XYZ file of C-alpha atoms in Angstrom:
664
model
C 0.000 0.000 0.000
C 1.388 3.362 -1.041
C 1.726 5.839 1.814
C 2.539 8.847 -0.387
C -0.245 10.303 -2.518
C -0.964 13.528 -4.369
C -3.520 15.833 -2.840
C -6.476 16.937 -4.902
C -6.486 20.422 -6.363
C -9.284 21.472 -4.003
C -7.416 20.331 -0.871
C -4.204 21.958 -2.116
C -6.062 25.251 -2.602
C -7.545 25.042 0.884
C -4.100 24.406 2.372
C -2.795 27.431 0.467
C -5.778 29.398 1.753
C -4.652 28.601 5.291
C -1.421 30.499 4.604
C -2.870 33.343 2.548
C -6.327 33.783 4.121
C -5.890 34.059 7.859
C -8.996 36.182 8.457
C -11.299 38.521 6.473
C -8.672 41.264 6.619
C -6.328 38.942 4.681
C -8.900 38.729 1.874
C -9.222 42.515 1.768
C -5.434 42.888 1.732
C -4.894 40.510 -1.193
C -7.704 41.965 -3.290
C -6.796 45.615 -2.623
C -3.171 44.849 -3.534
C -4.387 43.440 -6.857
C -6.383 46.635 -7.434
C -3.336 48.788 -6.707
C -1.195 46.699 -9.056
C -3.872 47.256 -11.709
C -3.247 51.028 -11.300
C -6.704 51.731 -9.954
C -7.488 55.369 -9.188
C -10.534 54.578 -7.076
C -11.126 51.587 -4.769
C -14.343 50.828 -2.887
C -14.372 48.276 -0.067
C -17.670 47.060 1.339
C -17.966 44.531 4.181
C -20.793 42.909 6.111
C -20.664 41.204 9.514
C -16.971 41.953 9.903
C -16.229 40.338 6.518
C -17.838 37.005 7.415
C -20.924 37.449 5.232
C -19.671 39.897 2.610
C -16.477 41.401 1.228
C -16.805 43.357 -1.998
C -13.846 45.155 -3.635
C -14.529 47.363 -6.666
C -11.855 49.231 -8.623
C -11.406 51.103 -11.901
C -8.115 49.429 -12.844
C -7.005 47.665 -16.010
C -9.587 44.914 -15.773
C -9.263 41.516 -17.487
C -10.427 39.749 -20.606
C -12.522 36.567 -20.386
C -9.505 34.290 -20.860
C -7.392 36.168 -18.316
C -10.231 36.112 -15.796
C -10.512 32.326 -16.062
C -6.747 31.874 -15.899
C -6.480 34.092 -12.803
C -8.374 31.427 -10.836
C -5.655 28.860 -11.464
C -2.926 28.416 -8.852
C 0.285 30.394 -9.449
C -1.235 32.282 -12.379
C 0.080 35.851 -12.333
C 0.827 38.756 -14.649
C 3.576 40.165 -12.437
C 6.546 37.804 -12.791
C 7.700 35.388 -15.497
C 11.051 33.953 -14.412
C 12.656 32.924 -11.155
C 15.061 35.851 -11.539
C 12.107 38.241 -11.194
C 11.761 37.239 -7.539
C 15.024 39.056 -6.818
C 13.527 42.427 -7.870
C 9.813 42.618 -7.094
C 8.174 45.997 -7.686
C 4.497 44.988 -7.377
C 2.371 44.454 -4.288
C 1.405 40.885 -5.193
C 3.284 38.348 -7.294
C 2.585 34.749 -6.198
C -0.709 34.170 -8.003
C -2.256 32.317 -5.059
C -4.736 34.880 -3.757
C -7.751 34.426 -6.049
C -7.825 30.590 -6.176
C -7.183 30.374 -2.432
C -9.985 32.805 -1.593
C -12.376 31.182 -4.083
C -11.751 27.754 -2.516
C -13.105 28.818 0.903
C -16.027 31.088 -0.066
C -18.817 31.809 -2.500
C -16.921 33.925 -4.977
C -18.098 36.188 -7.833
C -15.663 37.985 -10.153
C -16.919 40.616 -12.607
C -14.400 42.374 -14.833
C -14.039 44.378 -18.015
C -10.888 45.683 -19.666
C -10.383 49.429 -19.452
C -9.650 49.687 -23.170
C -12.764 47.726 -24.120
C -15.346 50.115 -25.565
C -18.108 47.506 -25.312
C -20.146 47.520 -22.068
C -19.942 43.742 -21.982
C -17.655 42.173 -19.427
C -17.168 38.758 -17.850
C -18.729 37.331 -14.691
C -17.456 34.123 -13.062
C -19.145 32.396 -10.108
C -17.112 29.973 -7.964
C -18.424 27.954 -4.999
C -15.817 26.378 -2.758
C -13.207 26.232 -5.496
C -15.538 24.837 -8.188
C -16.518 27.093 -11.093
C -20.315 27.193 -11.172
C -20.951 29.696 -13.978
C -19.126 31.786 -16.573
C -21.187 34.304 -18.491
C -21.106 37.664 -20.233
C -22.487 40.510 -18.161
C -22.568 44.274 -18.208
C -19.726 45.721 -16.173
C -17.982 49.013 -15.585
C -14.301 49.208 -16.575
C -12.170 47.574 -13.903
C -12.821 44.629 -11.606
C -15.339 43.835 -8.891
C -14.836 40.812 -6.607
C -17.502 39.649 -4.180
C -16.647 37.166 -1.420
C -19.561 35.781 0.580
C -19.759 33.303 3.457
C -16.024 33.094 4.062
C -14.935 29.665 5.363
C -18.468 28.292 4.899
C -16.960 24.942 3.866
C -14.357 24.979 6.665
C -16.366 25.325 9.882
C -13.261 24.645 12.003
C -11.602 27.752 10.545
C -14.772 29.816 10.777
C -15.239 29.222 14.496
C -11.757 30.619 15.200
C -12.724 34.039 13.823
C -13.169 36.796 16.398
C -16.213 38.987 16.900
C -17.566 41.042 14.032
C -16.218 44.273 15.519
C -12.739 42.804 15.973
C -12.584 41.492 12.410
C -13.905 44.804 11.074
C -11.214 46.646 13.064
C -8.497 44.517 11.415
C -9.925 45.349 8.002
C -10.059 49.054 8.792
C -6.459 48.978 10.044
C -5.211 47.490 6.792
C -7.234 49.955 4.723
C -5.684 52.771 6.754
C -2.234 51.525 5.785
C -3.205 51.192 2.126
C -4.749 54.661 2.068
C -1.642 56.197 3.657
C 0.658 54.401 1.230
C -1.318 55.649 -1.784
C -2.712 59.158 -1.187
C -3.239 59.558 -4.941
C -5.863 56.771 -4.864
C -9.421 57.501 -3.700
C -10.687 55.037 -1.073
C -14.255 54.381 0.062
C -14.998 52.102 3.008
C -18.542 50.872 3.668
C -19.348 48.788 6.736
C -22.748 47.097 7.091
C -24.258 49.557 4.630
C -22.832 52.600 6.452
C -20.234 54.826 4.842
C -17.242 54.906 7.233
C -15.007 57.112 5.117
C -14.765 58.452 1.605
C -11.260 59.707 0.940
C -10.707 61.766 -2.203
C -7.526 61.334 -4.200
C -4.809 63.760 -3.121
C -2.935 65.534 -5.889
C 0.815 65.193 -5.652
C 3.655 65.836 -8.041
C 7.031 64.184 -8.417
C 8.706 66.406 -5.802
C 8.964 64.938 -2.315
C 7.553 68.126 -0.770
C 4.389 67.664 -2.820
C 4.084 64.026 -1.793
C 4.572 64.956 1.861
C 1.742 67.489 1.686
C -0.537 64.903 0.057
C 0.394 62.446 2.816
C -0.287 65.072 5.488
C -3.793 65.679 4.111
C -4.519 61.937 3.972
C -3.162 61.473 7.499
C -5.291 64.340 8.775
C -8.410 62.824 7.192
C -7.756 59.388 8.720
C -6.188 60.048 12.113
C -6.795 63.711 12.886
C -4.393 66.610 13.130
C -1.070 65.945 14.862
C 2.138 67.939 15.138
C 4.342 66.125 12.637
C 7.649 67.060 11.030
C 8.491 66.403 7.355
C 11.401 64.065 6.593
C 13.326 64.307 3.330
C 16.607 62.402 3.174
C 18.453 60.699 0.338
C 21.785 58.904 0.289
C 23.729 56.550 -1.958
C 24.321 53.182 -0.317
C 27.935 52.045 -0.392
C 29.242 48.828 -1.924
C 30.343 47.513 1.465
C 27.579 47.654 4.088
C 30.124 47.808 6.894
C 32.024 50.864 5.706
C 31.796 53.930 7.963
C 29.305 56.632 7.039
C 30.952 59.228 4.782
C 31.392 62.678 6.206
C 28.932 64.171 3.726
C 25.933 62.282 2.406
C 24.378 63.054 -0.941
C 21.178 64.911 -0.064
C 18.903 65.737 -2.997
C 16.058 68.213 -2.962
C 14.094 66.664 -5.787
C 12.421 63.286 -5.796
C 14.068 60.261 -7.276
C 13.053 59.360 -10.827
C 10.839 56.336 -11.173
C 13.765 54.172 -12.326
C 17.012 55.913 -11.379
C 19.971 55.025 -13.525
C 22.459 54.224 -10.771
C 25.751 52.439 -11.264
C 25.896 48.938 -9.849
C 26.348 47.749 -7.174
C 25.360 51.039 -5.509
C 21.697 51.852 -4.951
C 19.826 54.892 -3.754
C 17.916 55.147 -0.497
C 15.233 57.762 -0.104
C 13.627 58.276 3.314
C 10.659 60.627 3.427
C 7.400 61.107 5.274
C 6.287 62.568 8.597
C 7.481 61.976 12.158
C 6.176 63.253 15.473
C 7.835 66.310 16.933
C 9.341 65.978 20.430
C 6.519 65.501 22.896
C 4.338 63.634 20.385
C 4.566 59.952 21.318
C 2.462 56.915 22.191
C 2.641 54.136 24.745
C 2.764 51.496 21.966
C 3.994 51.210 18.380
C 0.454 51.278 16.967
C 0.972 54.771 15.519
C 4.129 53.806 13.642
C 3.420 53.301 9.955
C 6.456 52.239 7.920
C 6.473 51.480 4.215
C 9.124 50.064 1.916
C 8.455 50.874 -1.743
C 4.854 51.690 -0.711
C 4.409 48.283 0.944
C 3.362 48.393 4.639
C 5.925 46.300 6.474
C 7.137 45.240 9.887
C 10.889 45.357 10.396
C 12.683 45.349 13.738
C 15.643 47.215 12.284
C 13.440 50.155 11.277
C 11.802 50.129 14.715
C 15.218 50.305 16.382
C 16.305 53.049 13.973
C 13.330 55.188 14.990
C 14.167 54.835 18.672
C 17.815 55.578 17.937
C 16.952 58.650 15.875
C 14.925 60.043 18.769
C 17.532 58.778 21.276
C 17.295 61.656 23.800
C 14.066 63.287 22.616
C 11.759 60.529 23.838
C 10.704 59.566 27.339
C 11.303 56.019 28.527
C 8.445 53.682 27.686
C 7.183 55.909 24.864
C 7.339 55.252 21.135
C 7.582 57.685 18.214
C 4.663 58.537 15.955
C 5.564 58.338 12.273
C 4.427 57.682 8.748
C 7.740 56.889 7.096
C 8.483 55.766 3.545
C 11.659 54.039 2.377
C 12.328 53.945 -1.368
C 15.080 51.574 -2.393
C 16.066 49.395 -5.322
C 13.710 46.356 -5.183
C 16.757 44.124 -5.623
C 18.063 45.357 -2.241
C 15.027 44.147 -0.278
C 13.456 40.676 -0.026
C 9.662 40.752 0.288
C 9.261 37.001 -0.141
C 10.238 35.842 3.358
C 6.739 35.823 4.889
C 3.580 34.076 3.560
C 1.486 37.226 3.923
C 4.364 39.578 2.966
C 4.177 41.440 6.296
C 7.926 41.297 6.898
C 10.831 42.218 4.662
C 14.566 41.669 4.840
C 17.161 44.160 3.635
C 20.369 43.108 1.982
C 22.191 45.863 3.902
C 20.299 45.847 7.162
C 22.804 47.805 9.264
C 23.310 50.486 6.657
C 19.579 50.982 6.137
C 19.078 51.224 9.873
C 21.895 53.718 10.245
C 20.569 56.031 7.537
C 16.980 55.893 8.793
C 18.200 56.905 12.253
C 20.264 59.678 10.665
C 17.243 60.963 8.709
C 15.106 61.079 11.854
C 17.832 62.715 13.934
C 18.569 65.396 11.326
C 14.862 66.202 11.095
C 14.678 66.689 14.866
C 17.811 68.847 14.822
C 16.252 71.026 12.141
C 13.120 71.352 14.293
C 15.215 72.507 17.250
C 17.100 74.971 15.087
C 20.367 73.170 14.345
C 21.892 75.977 12.208
C 22.345 78.026 15.389
C 24.645 75.379 16.833
C 28.343 76.342 16.503
C 30.209 74.049 14.129
C 33.702 72.767 14.991
C 36.643 73.777 12.860
C 37.556 71.190 10.205
C 41.176 70.798 11.319
C 41.234 71.162 15.077
C 38.569 70.321 17.595
C 37.076 73.279 19.497
C 37.955 73.665 23.148
C 35.249 72.252 25.379
C 32.899 74.858 26.746
C 33.021 75.277 30.521
C 30.113 73.798 32.406
C 27.354 76.111 33.552
C 27.862 77.052 37.196
C 24.638 78.062 38.875
C 25.006 79.791 42.239
C 22.073 79.243 44.511
C 20.660 82.149 46.500
C 20.071 80.973 50.082
C 16.435 80.930 51.072
C 15.296 82.763 54.223
C 14.289 80.603 57.138
C 10.698 81.824 56.823
C 9.347 82.199 53.292
C 8.606 85.811 52.468
C 4.998 86.726 51.856
C 4.152 87.552 48.234
C 4.191 91.261 47.471
C 1.186 92.842 45.816
C 1.227 95.521 43.143
C 0.601 98.980 44.522
C -3.020 98.999 43.418
C -3.693 95.718 45.268
C -1.852 96.401 48.543
C -3.862 96.487 51.745
C -4.494 100.103 52.936
C -1.770 101.607 55.090
C 0.751 98.833 54.402
C 3.852 99.333 52.304
C 6.215 96.395 52.844
C 9.637 96.571 51.246
C 9.906 94.913 47.853
C 11.291 91.410 47.695
C 14.510 90.892 45.740
C 12.739 88.268 43.664
C 10.243 90.855 42.470
C 12.904 93.000 40.892
C 12.483 92.778 37.114
C 15.176 90.561 35.592
C 17.009 91.916 32.583
C 17.373 88.857 30.375
C 18.567 90.574 27.252
C 15.189 90.231 25.584
C 13.067 93.028 24.219
C 10.318 93.811 26.774
C 6.739 94.187 25.571
C 5.493 97.664 24.819
C 3.251 97.465 27.869
C 6.145 96.923 30.310
C 6.643 99.601 32.962
C 9.340 102.215 32.221
C 12.721 101.640 33.803
C 12.471 104.748 35.948
C 9.149 103.637 37.409
C 10.530 100.181 38.096
C 13.433 101.670 40.016
C 11.137 103.784 42.194
C 8.671 100.981 42.798
C 9.970 97.505 41.878
C 6.588 95.936 42.523
C 5.122 98.058 39.750
C 6.983 95.932 37.246
C 4.569 93.139 38.068
C 1.438 95.067 37.062
C -0.553 92.883 34.659
C 0.468 94.203 31.244
C -1.945 94.600 28.390
C -1.948 91.510 26.217
C 0.463 92.160 23.337
C -0.820 91.499 19.886
C 0.553 88.223 18.518
C 3.139 88.799 15.835
C 2.271 87.377 12.438
C 4.171 84.144 11.707
C 6.926 84.297 9.110
C 6.352 83.006 5.606
C 8.133 79.724 6.399
C 5.895 78.850 9.386
C 5.723 79.522 13.132
C 8.796 81.100 14.718
C 10.518 78.750 17.196
C 9.759 79.583 20.806
C 13.322 80.482 21.786
C 13.584 82.944 18.899
C 10.772 85.229 20.048
C 11.137 87.999 22.688
C 10.581 86.750 26.232
C 9.971 88.626 29.485
C 10.638 87.200 32.927
C 7.582 87.172 35.192
C 8.687 85.037 38.138
C 9.186 81.528 39.510
C 6.454 79.262 40.869
C 6.916 76.126 42.893
C 10.652 76.878 43.084
C 10.974 74.967 39.811
C 8.981 76.513 36.986
C 10.098 79.815 35.501
C 7.180 81.908 34.196
C 7.901 83.857 31.022
C 5.752 85.964 28.729
C 6.062 86.141 24.959
C 4.110 88.035 22.334
C 2.207 84.787 21.766
C 1.168 84.003 25.335
C 2.449 82.229 28.452
C 5.681 80.176 28.604
C 6.751 77.864 31.435
C 10.368 76.679 31.719
C 11.423 73.684 33.843
C 14.752 74.812 35.304
C 15.862 71.225 36.064
C 15.090 69.906 32.570
C 16.682 72.949 30.933
C 19.878 72.598 32.972
C 19.977 68.869 32.165
C 19.915 69.655 28.432
C 22.683 72.244 28.766
C 24.995 69.970 30.779
C 24.243 67.016 28.490
C 25.228 68.836 25.310
C 28.343 70.278 26.891
C 29.493 66.832 28.018
C 28.642 65.230 24.670
C 30.535 67.999 22.872
C 33.664 66.976 24.768
C 33.240 63.378 23.682
C 32.561 64.348 20.048
C 35.686 66.531 20.018
C 37.757 63.440 20.886
C 38.490 64.784 24.332
C 38.846 61.885 26.748
C 36.183 61.800 29.417
C 37.387 62.003 33.022
C 38.213 58.646 34.572
C 38.870 57.589 38.145
C 40.865 54.466 39.069
C 39.158 51.919 41.274
C 40.761 51.068 44.575
C 40.386 47.345 43.835
C 40.056 46.348 40.149
C 37.322 43.807 39.399
C 37.540 40.824 37.029
C 34.457 39.966 34.988
C 34.021 36.787 32.953
C 31.597 36.955 30.045
C 30.035 34.424 27.646
C 31.940 34.020 24.336
C 29.578 36.144 22.236
C 29.458 38.977 24.774
C 33.234 38.852 25.201
C 33.815 39.159 21.458
C 31.359 42.043 21.188
C 32.866 43.898 24.155
C 36.381 43.402 22.766
C 35.348 45.424 19.678
C 34.077 48.296 21.844
C 37.035 48.745 24.201
C 38.441 51.819 22.431
C 35.079 53.599 22.549
C 34.594 52.722 26.211
C 38.033 54.101 27.080
C 37.023 57.439 25.578
C 33.941 57.400 27.803
C 36.073 56.937 30.911
C 35.360 53.214 31.412
C 38.637 51.345 31.971
C 38.113 47.790 30.656
C 41.038 45.647 29.524
C 41.365 42.064 28.328
C 42.517 39.769 31.110
C 42.089 36.451 29.369
C 40.105 34.808 26.597
C 36.732 35.698 28.121
C 37.806 37.730 31.136
C 38.069 41.511 31.429
C 39.548 43.723 34.111
C 37.521 46.758 35.163
C 39.918 49.223 36.777
C 38.448 52.691 36.143
C 35.084 54.418 35.897
C 33.934 57.983 35.291
C 33.974 59.789 38.646
C 30.223 60.360 38.569
C 29.305 56.671 38.034
C 28.470 54.709 41.170
C 28.439 50.939 40.575
C 27.246 48.697 43.425
C 27.549 45.579 41.244
C 30.376 45.718 38.665
C 29.334 42.488 36.918
C 25.806 43.773 36.477
C 27.191 47.079 35.225
C 29.282 45.404 32.507
C 26.422 43.140 31.393
C 24.066 46.123 31.207
C 26.697 48.020 29.254
C 27.013 45.183 26.721
C 23.229 44.992 26.321
C 22.972 48.733 25.855
C 25.718 48.869 23.236
C 24.275 45.908 21.356
C 20.820 47.494 21.336
C 22.320 50.719 20.002
C 23.479 48.907 16.862
C 26.761 47.869 15.377
C 27.160 50.933 13.184
C 26.004 53.507 15.712
C 27.984 56.726 16.126
C 30.562 56.318 18.901
C 29.376 59.517 20.522
C 25.939 57.929 20.963
C 27.308 55.088 23.082
C 27.716 57.185 26.183
C 24.504 59.165 25.962
C 22.592 57.029 28.428
C 25.347 57.307 31.042
C 25.798 61.012 30.395
C 22.041 61.605 30.700
C 21.950 59.901 34.087
C 25.002 61.909 35.167
C 23.625 65.335 34.274
C 20.350 64.439 35.999
C 22.257 64.195 39.282
C 24.260 67.367 38.662
C 21.492 69.607 37.297
C 19.632 72.053 39.497
C 16.714 70.471 41.297
C 13.296 71.562 42.373
C 13.496 73.840 45.410
C 16.964 75.061 44.324
C 16.414 78.851 44.400
C 17.908 80.729 41.439
C 18.322 84.487 41.221
C 17.930 86.693 38.185
C 21.469 86.338 36.780
C 21.355 82.537 37.090
C 18.030 82.304 35.290
C 19.274 84.714 32.646
C 22.308 82.495 32.009
C 20.108 79.407 31.997
C 17.863 80.692 29.193
C 20.806 82.096 27.246
C 22.651 78.754 27.380
C 19.471 76.909 26.438
C 19.217 79.044 23.319
C 22.641 77.809 22.234
C 21.710 74.116 22.529
C 21.190 72.015 19.425
C 17.984 70.430 20.782
C 16.769 72.854 23.459
C 13.124 71.820 23.703
C 13.604 68.466 25.463
C 15.829 67.222 28.252
C 18.052 64.154 27.586
C 15.240 61.925 28.875
C 12.721 63.309 26.371
C 10.765 65.514 28.780
C 9.910 69.036 27.589
C 11.990 71.944 28.836
C 9.455 74.569 27.748
C 5.674 74.576 27.560
C 3.806 77.305 25.706
C 0.160 78.263 26.121
C -0.859 80.814 23.526
C -3.490 83.482 23.965
C -6.074 81.459 22.071
C -5.756 78.594 24.559
C -5.903 81.005 27.511
C -9.021 82.696 26.150
C -10.653 79.314 25.615
C -9.915 78.220 29.196
C -11.391 81.444 30.555
C -14.487 81.147 28.388
C -13.677 84.143 26.210
C -13.783 82.085 23.028
C -15.153 78.757 21.898
């Protein structure tokens, strides 16, 4: 008796359906991808009962002839590849030719299609029940293709009972359609659920320039997810022959979009990174608001996820994730989209290099948001001398807190207490508002400087957008809670966290020393410690010893897998040296093999400056606060501390009027 037998075509299709059709959202994904490959300009998706009872996809794409429609229901029938070599450079959304026969084998399936070029109103309609063709006939049809899938898994009750509730399945469908709509703003999408129109997205006009595509994406994102403060990303670089070469000093950045098929010399290829990312302070507790696309295909890739975190490195609070809608355009031959049955994951040929450049694109965008051009650049030949650290002298507090002083018009009758030193107006070098009290009056009566000024008229924004907060005139008002500095601008109220601001200043000064190749301070341990590591960790740490020495960590080889720790930065307190070294290895490995050496010490430096920065309840006088704001202005990324918390919060006059009920 033969134990090996060939499966029937129907069983083979149902097995394939188990890989391709996981749930109703999988059906929508495969059919919408076919519509996009057919260059549809308008796609309508209609579902019933979460996709269990009905899925109907209608497009205005190329359409098919009668013979092509019949052939499309055969396994591995496709118009997108011809040879095995084509798998190495896939530029379409679908390519395997399994979707239609797999879906038709587990549903009641109706396909109606008509070629776009066909002037006759007659098209083709094919009815399939459980993989068996029931009817083929001529029927009137609009140009394009309409596919109707009813009673999904009706002939596989075991699969049907594993489906979730209707709302859950509908949510999965809507999530995929959101990705498809974001990836293709130039395509109009309509989504109908149980006869109710959920959204109707018009096609967004966009040209070849990346700026035009970003604006189209912004409009589509606003229509789907609401308005969010997002920053445009536009970065292009030529990938090197060797993925492990260091990043060149100057990358090729192009203002215009790449041509559809760039003529690039082999083996180099071009990487374009563009899209929108959240500005500092815009984050989520999960990665659900991260939308990443490779050649317009929504993908999941751990390397891109790590690159996003690395790009934000000290602009994001712990436990938070960036918000982004990021597109990577790369030669299809440099990415493998055939490693997952449902094409959710991709693999890059130059994983580390892609990750490095994505992180660089994100980081440069954030620097531009913070106003990077104001940062002093080091000389090309010699490194600049390190700037001295900010020394803040604390004014001793009186044993009994002084009572707040009132303006003259609000003082109790017959009382004229002496003015408090803290109420003296602070000259911060900024232009005072027109409503500020004259200098002579302030000298006679310092409390008069705190009279509520008339609200200045907001200055019109410049042609390029809103002026950054630290570039507008500010006036010192006072300090509340011994932590928050109250400032006034021509736009409204500004609060400054003195601890977070000082952290940012100290952090950038310390990192500047490391970047200028100046060795970090190091203190010898009284008793050196020996640490034995596993082989893989030992090999990895051996490659990082030079970088660690520059950071003030004295680690030396003491055997095949043993290291001697004999020095640490003076500000690092290590109760458990073995744990410290293991944590250091994990941190460096998570940062990536090709990460900038200066980035390796950021976590340690951030913890250090947190201990050395001014704290809440540390009283600062006028000159100290003046220096604090002035030094913050000179920072490359002044609006967040190294841990990602904001240093400044602005509440404009519109928000204030709304809170006080003056406007709606």
